[in-house]
XYZ file of C-alpha atoms in Angstrom:
615
model
C 12.785 15.152 12.492
C 12.198 13.165 9.519
C 7.939 13.711 9.574
C 7.061 16.173 7.148
C 4.877 17.656 9.727
C 1.891 18.445 7.499
C -1.505 16.514 6.613
C -3.886 16.691 4.187
C -7.356 16.682 4.972
C -10.147 16.061 2.250
C -13.740 16.707 2.268
C -15.386 14.600 -0.248
C -18.379 15.871 0.381
C -17.734 19.823 0.204
C -15.010 19.051 -2.320
C -12.306 20.794 -0.208
C -8.733 20.123 0.352
C -6.985 21.801 3.229
C -3.519 21.610 4.768
C -2.859 21.190 8.462
C 0.024 20.659 11.173
C 0.765 16.880 12.090
C 0.148 16.405 15.717
C 3.482 16.055 17.164
C 2.459 15.041 20.411
C 0.759 11.901 18.857
C 3.393 11.376 16.369
C 6.318 10.761 19.304
C 3.652 8.492 21.060
C 2.490 6.496 17.824
C 6.014 7.034 15.577
C 3.477 7.027 12.457
C 2.046 5.014 9.565
C -0.054 2.450 10.777
C 0.115 3.694 14.675
C -0.447 7.338 14.168
C -2.871 6.813 11.296
C -4.917 4.463 13.653
C -4.541 7.481 16.459
C -6.291 10.045 14.088
C -8.723 7.691 12.891
C -10.060 6.608 16.481
C -10.211 9.991 17.903
C -12.696 11.186 14.966
C -14.753 7.957 13.824
C -17.238 6.474 15.834
C -16.206 2.769 16.273
C -19.843 2.005 15.389
C -20.208 3.763 12.113
C -21.481 1.947 9.239
C -18.070 1.217 7.083
C -19.660 2.195 3.782
C -21.338 5.283 5.008
C -19.774 8.692 4.306
C -19.488 9.077 8.176
C -16.481 6.492 7.770
C -13.140 7.870 7.356
C -10.095 6.527 5.089
C -6.411 7.641 5.586
C -3.102 7.017 3.896
C -0.416 7.322 5.945
C 3.257 7.027 6.135
C 6.244 6.786 8.487
C 9.231 8.499 9.668
C 11.411 6.326 8.064
C 9.017 6.255 4.876
C 10.686 7.941 1.592
C 14.493 7.686 3.617
C 17.514 5.481 3.075
C 16.532 2.994 5.716
C 15.810 -0.591 3.617
C 12.300 -0.836 2.768
C 11.380 2.467 3.696
C 9.063 2.495 0.930
C 5.936 1.265 3.086
C 2.267 3.304 3.776
C -0.655 2.105 5.111
C -4.224 2.700 4.979
C -6.878 2.999 7.636
C -10.324 2.681 8.216
C -13.136 0.622 9.406
C -13.110 -2.495 7.219
C -16.746 -3.719 5.544
C -15.217 -7.085 5.470
C -15.118 -7.371 9.498
C -16.437 -4.126 10.998
C -13.075 -3.976 12.977
C -10.504 -1.430 12.757
C -8.734 -1.952 9.290
C -4.864 -0.862 8.219
C -3.425 -2.232 5.480
C 0.119 -2.385 4.307
C 1.381 -1.726 0.722
C 5.414 -1.327 -0.639
C 6.084 0.175 -4.195
C 6.743 3.519 -4.666
C 3.545 5.499 -3.515
C 4.306 5.977 0.022
C 7.768 7.798 -1.049
C 6.133 9.917 -3.195
C 3.839 11.354 -0.694
C 6.477 12.079 1.630
C 8.812 13.515 -1.111
C 5.600 15.655 -2.151
C 5.705 17.134 1.710
C 2.894 14.800 3.320
C 2.939 12.602 5.897
C -0.857 11.409 5.645
C -3.766 12.298 3.960
C -7.505 12.081 5.346
C -10.854 11.453 3.626
C -13.957 12.279 5.096
C -17.418 12.023 3.760
C -18.208 11.046 0.278
C -18.137 12.606 -3.104
C -21.564 12.915 -5.272
C -19.070 12.157 -8.387
C -16.145 9.968 -8.907
C -12.825 12.111 -8.174
C -9.182 11.664 -7.905
C -6.654 13.431 -5.448
C -4.061 15.114 -7.616
C -1.074 16.162 -5.621
C 2.157 17.876 -6.741
C 4.360 19.077 -4.063
C 2.187 21.821 -2.146
C -0.433 21.502 -4.932
C -3.153 19.454 -3.809
C -6.800 19.836 -5.476
C -9.972 17.097 -6.337
C -10.227 16.244 -9.942
C -13.326 14.844 -11.991
C -12.598 11.023 -12.627
C -15.585 10.231 -14.581
C -13.675 9.130 -17.467
C -11.808 6.689 -15.093
C -14.706 5.021 -13.240
C -15.010 1.667 -14.778
C -11.481 1.304 -15.539
C -9.093 -0.993 -14.033
C -6.196 0.016 -12.081
C -3.759 -0.870 -15.042
C -5.876 1.308 -17.068
C -6.213 3.878 -14.337
C -2.380 4.520 -13.832
C -1.714 4.601 -17.890
C -4.818 7.460 -18.196
C -3.524 9.484 -15.460
C 0.141 9.233 -16.404
C -1.023 10.054 -20.064
C -3.272 12.961 -19.563
C -1.180 14.579 -16.792
C 2.336 14.267 -19.241
C 4.150 13.014 -16.396
C 5.414 9.383 -16.600
C 6.902 9.516 -12.806
C 3.636 10.014 -11.032
C 2.818 7.266 -8.593
C -0.791 6.106 -8.692
C -2.424 4.563 -5.617
C -6.035 3.637 -6.952
C -9.072 0.804 -7.139
C -10.293 -1.545 -9.718
C -13.696 -2.725 -10.482
C -13.386 -4.845 -7.202
C -13.516 -1.451 -5.138
C -16.044 0.348 -7.505
C -18.598 -2.617 -7.089
C -17.694 -2.832 -3.106
C -16.421 -6.199 -2.904
C -15.802 -6.591 0.552
C -12.022 -7.620 0.435
C -11.268 -5.074 -2.404
C -7.907 -3.861 -2.099
C -6.046 -0.683 -3.092
C -3.344 -1.003 -5.570
C -0.089 1.257 -6.257
C 2.389 0.527 -8.876
C 0.743 -2.157 -10.802
C 0.665 -4.858 -8.561
C 1.432 -3.375 -4.714
C -1.496 -3.602 -2.946
C -3.101 -2.226 0.641
C -4.789 -5.839 0.067
C -6.351 -6.871 3.035
C -10.161 -6.203 5.091
C -11.659 -4.285 2.178
C -10.213 -0.762 1.994
C -10.810 -0.595 -1.162
C -14.355 -0.899 -1.212
C -14.544 2.055 1.491
C -12.785 4.210 -1.321
C -15.113 2.928 -3.662
C -18.446 3.889 -1.370
C -16.505 7.727 -1.567
C -16.163 7.421 -4.921
C -12.695 7.871 -4.774
C -11.026 6.086 -7.812
C -6.944 7.521 -7.076
C -4.530 9.268 -5.704
C -1.799 10.599 -7.968
C 1.225 11.986 -6.183
C 4.606 13.823 -7.639
C 6.651 14.694 -4.863
C 10.407 16.481 -5.912
C 11.555 17.870 -2.054
C 12.348 14.262 -0.742
C 12.948 13.877 2.729
C 15.678 16.508 3.824
C 15.077 17.051 7.184
C 16.493 14.204 8.766
C 17.843 15.120 12.636
C 21.493 13.654 12.240
C 22.234 13.024 8.293
C 25.589 11.599 9.689
C 24.475 9.209 12.582
C 21.417 8.208 10.077
C 23.666 7.123 6.989
C 26.101 5.012 9.414
C 23.359 3.291 11.107
C 21.318 2.220 8.142
C 24.658 1.195 6.323
C 25.408 -0.935 9.276
C 21.666 -2.412 8.956
C 21.854 -2.931 5.446
C 24.803 -5.046 5.951
C 22.932 -7.394 8.447
C 20.331 -7.889 5.970
C 22.510 -8.780 3.297
C 24.204 -11.113 5.326
C 21.197 -13.192 6.636
C 20.305 -16.343 4.877
C 16.771 -15.137 4.488
C 16.592 -11.615 3.866
C 20.028 -11.759 1.751
C 19.325 -15.186 0.203
C 16.013 -16.933 0.498
C 13.728 -13.863 -0.184
C 15.612 -12.058 -3.163
C 15.858 -15.887 -5.339
C 12.813 -17.398 -4.274
C 10.416 -14.454 -2.947
C 7.830 -15.680 0.087
C 7.280 -18.490 -2.197
C 9.884 -20.554 -0.710
C 7.953 -21.305 1.923
C 5.308 -23.706 -0.278
C 7.060 -26.808 -0.045
C 8.867 -26.032 3.572
C 5.001 -25.112 5.188
C 3.696 -28.050 3.466
C 6.537 -30.670 4.613
C 5.812 -29.810 8.273
C 2.228 -30.499 7.780
C 0.640 -26.712 8.193
C -0.415 -26.166 4.296
C -4.146 -25.200 5.080
C -5.468 -27.677 1.946
C -9.044 -27.939 0.105
C -10.813 -25.404 3.144
C -8.774 -26.628 5.861
C -9.854 -30.259 5.420
C -6.365 -31.381 4.909
C -2.960 -29.992 6.469
C -1.225 -31.109 3.202
C -1.307 -30.529 -0.437
C -0.310 -33.330 -2.786
C 0.135 -30.801 -5.685
C 2.284 -28.043 -3.631
C 5.319 -29.082 -5.789
C 3.383 -28.037 -8.740
C 2.694 -24.330 -7.637
C 5.859 -23.695 -5.744
C 8.700 -21.351 -6.075
C 10.999 -23.895 -7.690
C 8.123 -24.556 -10.223
C 7.964 -20.776 -10.941
C 11.347 -20.958 -11.759
C 11.487 -24.024 -13.981
C 11.064 -24.113 -17.873
C 7.418 -24.932 -19.026
C 7.040 -27.667 -21.522
C 4.811 -25.616 -23.789
C 7.254 -22.761 -24.594
C 10.626 -23.728 -22.802
C 10.016 -20.659 -20.888
C 9.955 -20.387 -16.760
C 6.815 -18.168 -15.311
C 9.509 -16.154 -13.318
C 10.875 -13.207 -15.226
C 12.908 -11.752 -12.434
C 12.376 -10.268 -8.822
C 11.651 -7.124 -8.096
C 12.508 -4.696 -5.154
C 10.245 -1.636 -3.853
C 11.625 1.805 -3.164
C 14.828 1.596 -1.022
C 14.607 -2.113 -0.668
C 17.857 -4.228 -0.338
C 15.637 -7.696 -0.283
C 13.729 -7.372 -3.383
C 11.417 -10.318 -2.735
C 8.495 -9.163 -5.492
C 8.049 -11.578 -8.306
C 7.671 -10.532 -11.998
C 6.101 -13.297 -13.990
C 4.945 -14.006 -17.516
C 2.124 -16.442 -18.183
C 1.856 -19.484 -20.611
C 0.223 -17.695 -23.508
C -1.217 -21.041 -24.615
C -3.120 -21.653 -21.384
C -6.626 -21.672 -21.283
C -7.365 -18.663 -19.192
C -5.193 -16.388 -21.976
C -5.357 -17.708 -25.037
C -8.006 -14.999 -26.558
C -6.494 -12.398 -23.835
C -3.350 -10.917 -25.447
C -3.501 -8.398 -22.998
C -2.129 -10.612 -19.916
C 0.688 -11.847 -22.326
C 3.100 -9.347 -20.782
C 4.911 -9.661 -17.310
C 3.330 -8.650 -14.465
C 3.409 -9.236 -10.907
C 3.657 -12.588 -9.840
C 3.248 -15.034 -7.399
C 3.996 -14.665 -3.772
C 3.188 -17.656 -1.329
C -0.089 -16.416 0.084
C -1.842 -15.684 -3.299
C -0.305 -19.015 -4.639
C -1.822 -20.848 -1.397
C -5.338 -19.108 -1.548
C -5.453 -19.945 -5.244
C -3.844 -23.108 -5.098
C -3.707 -25.686 -2.222
C -6.885 -23.593 -0.399
C -9.034 -25.099 -3.690
C -7.005 -28.062 -4.175
C -5.472 -26.483 -7.483
C -2.325 -27.384 -8.508
C -2.230 -25.658 -12.398
C 0.397 -22.680 -11.635
C -0.854 -21.197 -14.758
C -4.342 -20.520 -13.643
C -2.900 -19.293 -10.161
C -1.011 -16.615 -12.068
C -4.129 -15.860 -14.099
C -6.379 -15.331 -11.267
C -3.515 -13.414 -9.337
C -3.444 -11.130 -12.651
C -6.749 -10.385 -12.114
C -6.782 -9.845 -8.835
C -4.146 -7.200 -9.210
C -5.777 -5.749 -12.047
C -8.789 -5.132 -10.666
C -7.998 -4.521 -7.245
C -8.905 -7.366 -4.821
C -6.892 -9.770 -2.074
C -6.075 -12.876 -3.355
C -6.082 -14.217 -0.050
C -10.217 -13.445 0.878
C -11.139 -14.221 -2.545
C -9.229 -18.043 -2.861
C -10.164 -19.038 0.798
C -14.064 -17.760 -0.359
C -13.699 -19.897 -2.943
C -12.522 -22.858 -1.281
C -15.495 -22.437 0.892
C -17.607 -22.672 -2.115
C -16.181 -25.770 -3.785
C -16.683 -27.466 -0.410
C -20.429 -26.123 -0.583
C -20.538 -27.545 -3.998
C -19.149 -31.229 -3.188
C -21.931 -31.103 -0.275
C -24.556 -30.875 -3.035
C -25.224 -27.253 -1.092
C -24.535 -25.174 -4.106
C -24.944 -26.313 -7.675
C -23.817 -25.710 -10.967
C -26.885 -23.936 -11.950
C -26.434 -21.428 -9.134
C -22.634 -21.118 -9.429
C -22.504 -20.982 -13.482
C -19.772 -23.465 -13.526
C -19.022 -26.856 -12.143
C -16.701 -26.117 -8.929
C -15.193 -29.086 -7.416
C -12.236 -29.062 -5.494
C -8.934 -28.715 -8.073
C -10.693 -27.003 -10.836
C -8.646 -24.755 -12.340
C -11.257 -23.536 -15.027
C -13.443 -22.655 -12.248
C -11.059 -20.869 -10.236
C -10.224 -18.769 -13.398
C -14.073 -17.944 -14.339
C -14.996 -16.976 -10.900
C -11.997 -14.900 -10.525
C -13.498 -12.821 -13.379
C -17.042 -13.016 -12.388
C -15.981 -11.635 -8.770
C -13.719 -9.024 -9.998
C -16.815 -7.901 -12.268
C -19.370 -8.489 -10.003
C -21.307 -10.695 -12.451
C -23.816 -13.557 -11.206
C -22.448 -15.675 -8.421
C -19.275 -13.379 -8.304
C -21.375 -10.794 -6.290
C -21.816 -13.661 -3.576
C -18.742 -14.402 -3.713
C -17.371 -10.625 -2.967
C -19.109 -10.501 0.184
C -16.538 -13.329 1.575
C -17.200 -16.605 3.258
C -18.767 -15.769 6.166
C -21.448 -14.031 4.459
C -21.914 -16.855 1.821
C -21.469 -19.618 4.385
C -23.972 -17.999 6.708
C -26.428 -17.490 3.745
C -26.191 -21.255 2.647
C -26.192 -22.916 6.163
C -22.922 -23.579 7.000
C -21.112 -20.898 8.955
C -18.812 -23.462 9.858
C -17.144 -23.504 6.815
C -15.988 -20.298 6.693
C -12.266 -20.262 7.693
C -12.310 -17.086 9.147
C -12.102 -14.849 12.182
C -13.997 -11.521 12.708
C -14.892 -12.258 9.160
C -11.784 -11.926 7.462
C -10.057 -15.421 5.934
C -7.452 -17.424 6.948
C -3.594 -16.753 5.659
C -1.423 -19.887 4.469
C -0.866 -21.273 7.607
C -2.553 -24.219 9.440
C -2.788 -24.005 13.140
C -3.037 -27.181 13.887
C 0.805 -27.587 12.811
C 1.769 -24.041 13.752
C -0.103 -23.501 17.516
C 1.102 -20.032 17.879
C -0.683 -19.107 14.368
C -4.229 -20.032 16.022
C -3.846 -17.382 18.647
C -2.317 -15.091 16.251
C -5.619 -15.382 14.083
C -8.150 -15.556 16.672
C -6.734 -12.042 18.590
C -5.518 -10.429 15.704
C -7.427 -6.730 15.340
C -7.953 -6.705 11.971
C -9.407 -9.975 11.597
C -7.013 -13.809 10.693
C -4.007 -12.151 9.652
C -0.311 -13.454 9.712
C 1.217 -10.259 9.468
C 0.227 -8.947 12.930
C 2.360 -11.724 14.716
C 4.242 -13.744 12.174
C 4.790 -16.875 14.813
C 6.363 -19.025 11.705
C 9.531 -17.471 11.784
C 9.995 -18.537 15.493
C 8.090 -21.879 15.132
C 9.407 -22.927 11.945
C 12.286 -20.871 10.879
C 13.803 -20.406 14.460
C 13.866 -16.568 14.356
C 14.937 -15.197 16.624
C 15.079 -18.457 18.706
C 13.565 -21.585 17.709
C 10.124 -22.978 19.480
C 7.945 -25.909 18.978
C 5.135 -25.625 16.559
C 3.233 -28.300 17.979
C 2.990 -27.251 21.535
C 0.828 -24.118 23.169
C 3.890 -23.363 26.032
C 5.010 -19.968 25.637
C 3.022 -18.731 22.832
C 1.302 -16.508 24.640
C 4.375 -14.271 25.401
C 5.263 -15.235 21.993
C 2.441 -13.613 20.145
C 2.161 -10.442 22.377
C 6.007 -10.068 21.522
C 5.524 -10.355 18.089
C 2.353 -8.254 17.773
C 3.913 -5.568 19.911
C 7.196 -5.623 17.672
C 5.422 -5.617 14.343
C 3.141 -2.640 15.289
C 6.437 -0.578 15.632
C 7.560 -1.830 12.635
C 4.956 -0.892 10.782
C 4.582 2.340 11.959
C 8.400 3.117 11.278
C 7.746 3.223 7.808
C 9.246 -0.118 6.990
C 8.881 -3.583 5.805
C 7.715 -6.227 8.259
C 10.292 -8.611 6.297
C 13.492 -7.094 7.688
C 11.987 -8.705 10.824
C 13.738 -11.669 9.940
C 17.171 -10.203 10.212
C 16.418 -7.168 12.639
C 15.262 -6.918 16.196
C 14.127 -3.544 17.167
C 17.346 -3.023 18.589
C 17.954 -2.660 14.991
C 15.116 -0.285 14.203
C 15.353 1.945 17.298
C 18.811 3.692 16.133
C 17.639 4.429 12.862
C 14.460 6.066 14.442
C 16.606 8.201 16.931
C 18.602 9.067 13.945
C 15.891 10.192 11.822
C 13.615 11.602 14.063
C 15.667 13.216 16.863
C 14.266 11.899 20.001
C 15.562 9.214 22.547
C 14.053 6.131 20.988
C 15.260 3.058 22.690
C 14.412 -0.493 21.962
C 11.991 -0.366 25.018
C 10.428 2.807 24.045
C 9.823 1.124 20.617
C 8.469 -2.026 22.379
C 5.862 0.241 24.500
C 4.816 2.274 21.297
C 4.005 -1.315 19.869
C 2.010 -2.213 22.378
C 0.146 1.144 23.056
C -0.827 0.807 19.442
C -1.973 -2.734 19.633
C -4.030 -1.733 22.739
C -5.899 1.144 21.046
C -6.456 -1.270 18.116
C -8.232 -3.276 20.597
C -9.721 -0.469 22.910
C -11.517 0.846 19.300
C -12.659 -3.016 18.100
C -14.296 -3.466 21.929
C -16.385 0.069 21.632
C -17.493 -1.197 18.162
C -18.970 -4.289 19.909
C -16.299 -7.124 19.653
C -16.063 -8.961 22.504
C -13.791 -12.089 23.998
C -16.132 -14.319 21.792
C -14.736 -12.829 18.780
C -11.151 -14.422 19.477
C -12.143 -17.505 18.664
C -11.428 -20.168 15.601
C -13.748 -22.205 13.332
C -14.873 -25.310 15.017
C -12.758 -27.344 12.179
C -9.352 -25.995 13.907
C -10.548 -26.589 17.238
C -12.247 -30.146 16.617
C -10.899 -32.098 13.663
C -7.400 -33.234 14.269
C -4.863 -32.992 11.560
C -4.736 -35.948 9.674
C -1.465 -36.192 8.092
C 2.203 -34.851 8.693
C 3.692 -34.187 11.806
C 0.499 -32.424 13.287
C -1.252 -35.670 13.112
C -4.103 -35.919 15.586
C -3.713 -32.634 17.033
C -6.184 -29.887 16.806
C -5.305 -26.153 17.762
C -4.954 -25.380 21.578
C -6.508 -22.101 21.786
C -8.951 -22.795 24.849
C -5.281 -23.190 26.709
C -3.513 -20.410 25.130
C -6.276 -17.283 25.094
C -6.710 -16.654 28.914
C -3.038 -16.811 29.733
C -3.111 -14.487 26.774
C -5.198 -12.239 28.343
C -3.404 -12.126 31.353
C -0.074 -11.729 29.547
C -1.761 -8.411 27.776
C -2.796 -6.798 30.963
C -6.479 -7.272 29.825
C -9.340 -8.885 32.171
C -11.090 -11.892 31.413
C -13.416 -10.561 28.988
C -10.481 -9.485 26.657
C -10.529 -5.479 28.088
C -7.429 -3.787 28.726
C -7.435 -2.959 32.107
C -7.495 0.496 34.185
C -3.973 -0.197 35.095
C -2.549 -1.397 31.543
C -4.090 1.622 29.878
C -2.627 4.210 32.613
C 0.662 2.367 32.226
C 0.502 2.921 28.052
C -1.060 6.179 28.468
C -4.164 5.550 27.017
C-alpha cells in the first residue's frame, strides 16, 4: 500500500506531538487527502464549532499517490471549518510540500487546541516537535521560509506557512508553501493564525517505498503520462499559457464576470491575458512572463513565473518585488482585473504578489474589491471611509487596498471580512457575489449555466474546483454540452463533483482530468495501494465524500436555502455576448439535482442514499 500508515496528532494547547496509526478502514473507504482528512475531521469536530476557537481542528493531509511517480502527485489538502463560510473547508495545494511530508513517513498532521504563543512544527522523518516561532511572527511567507531554511541550515526544507493575513485572521487568509503555491480558499490560514501556528517545516528522506505492485505502477503511470503529453490542453495549452489561456476564451463566450458581475464581457480582457503576459513591454522590452514551472512530479507545468515592470508605480520604491516570482493564473487575473474593471497587467501582478507574500486568497480579495468599487460608485462608500478614490478601473486603488488588507490597516480590515459581511454592514447584501459567504470564481453563470448549479451546491461555498463543468460546456471535455441550457446539467454537475472528490483524495492535480477520467486513475491507485480500486469504486468513493461533506454542513446549520445565487444572476439578464438576455436557471436545475443526488426536497441525503454509501 502507498499510504505511510501514520499520522501526527499535535495538541497545541498542551504542546504535545504524538504518532498514531492511520485508520486503514477509513483509508480504504475515503482514499486519502480530502476524503480521509474530512472523515477524521467530521468524526472529531462538532459541526457547530466556532471556526476561530481552539475547539476547531485543522488537518494537513496527503493522498496515496502523493509523493509517488504518478504525474502531479504532489498535492495535499488542508481541512478545517472555514471562518469565511462556516462550512467545511478543504483547500488544495501543489508545489513540493505534500510530497515532502509523505517522504518523511506521514499521511497527515492533525492540530488540536491553540498555542499560548507562536509556534511552528518541525518534522524530520520520525522526529517531530513544536518549536518557538516568536521570531517568525509578523513575518511574511517569504521571510518565514528563508529564516527557517537559514536557521535550520537546511535549504531542502519544505515550508507551509501563514503570512500577515493569517496572523491578522483575514477571513480568506491562505496557507502558502514553496513561496507561491497555496491552499488558498475559505480562510484556512486564519484558522492557523487563531491557533498561533505559524508554519510546518518538513524534511523527508524516506521516500515512498511501499508501493504494492511497483512494476504495474511504473507501467500504468508511464502510460497515463503519455496521455497527458498528447492531450491538447495538458500537453500544449497549459504548459504554454497556463490557466490564463482562458481569459480571452471566456470573454468571447460572454461569461467573464466584469465589474462585480454587472457585465459578462470585459473590454480590457486582452490587456490582462496570457498573450499579454508573454508580450514584451514598451517600458523595458521584456515580457512579464519569464517561464513556466511545475510542481512535484508534474508533467504539465502550468505554473507561471513572472517579473514585474520596475518602472510601474506600484513598485518604483519597492526593489524587493523586482525579482521573478509567482505569476498570474486565470482566477487571480480575473479577480484582480475584470472583476474590478482593471486592465493594468502590472498592477494585477503586484496585487497577486502581495497575496502570495502575505498569504491571502486573490479570488476572494479581488471579488471583495469589486463590491467595494460598486458601493463607492453608488455613493454608499466614500473616499474618506476607504482612504482612496476607488472607482471601477482604478489600478492604484487595487494596489493600495491589497497592501491595506494584507496588513489589516484602515479600511483593509473590513475588506478582510469578505464581501458578504462588508456588503451586509453597508446595507447592500445583494452586492456580494458569493455563495455561503465565499466569493465566485471567474465564470459568469448566465453564460455557463452548469456553473451556477456548481456554485450554489458547492460544499465549501462558491467554487469552480469542485465541479468544473467549464470543461464540458466550453471545452467539450469529456463531451460537449450547451453552456446556455439547463438541460442535463444536474447530472453533469453530480458527475463532476463525485469525480473531482476522487481525484483530490488520490493526491493528484485536478488538471489531469482534462485528459484523464477515473478509468485512468483507478489502475494507478490499485497498483499503488493493492486493493481492487475500479472505476466504479472510485465513483462511489467520490460520491461518499461529497455526501459526507454535505452531512457536515447540514449539521452545521446549512439548509436548502443556502443553495442559492445572488439576485443579480437570477434576475438581471446578461447584456452582451452569446448569453445576452439570459439569467441563470438555478430554480429549474436545483430540484432535479436533489433528485439525482438521492436527497430529499430539503437537500438532505436520504436514509437509502446513506445506506448505499456506507455513511
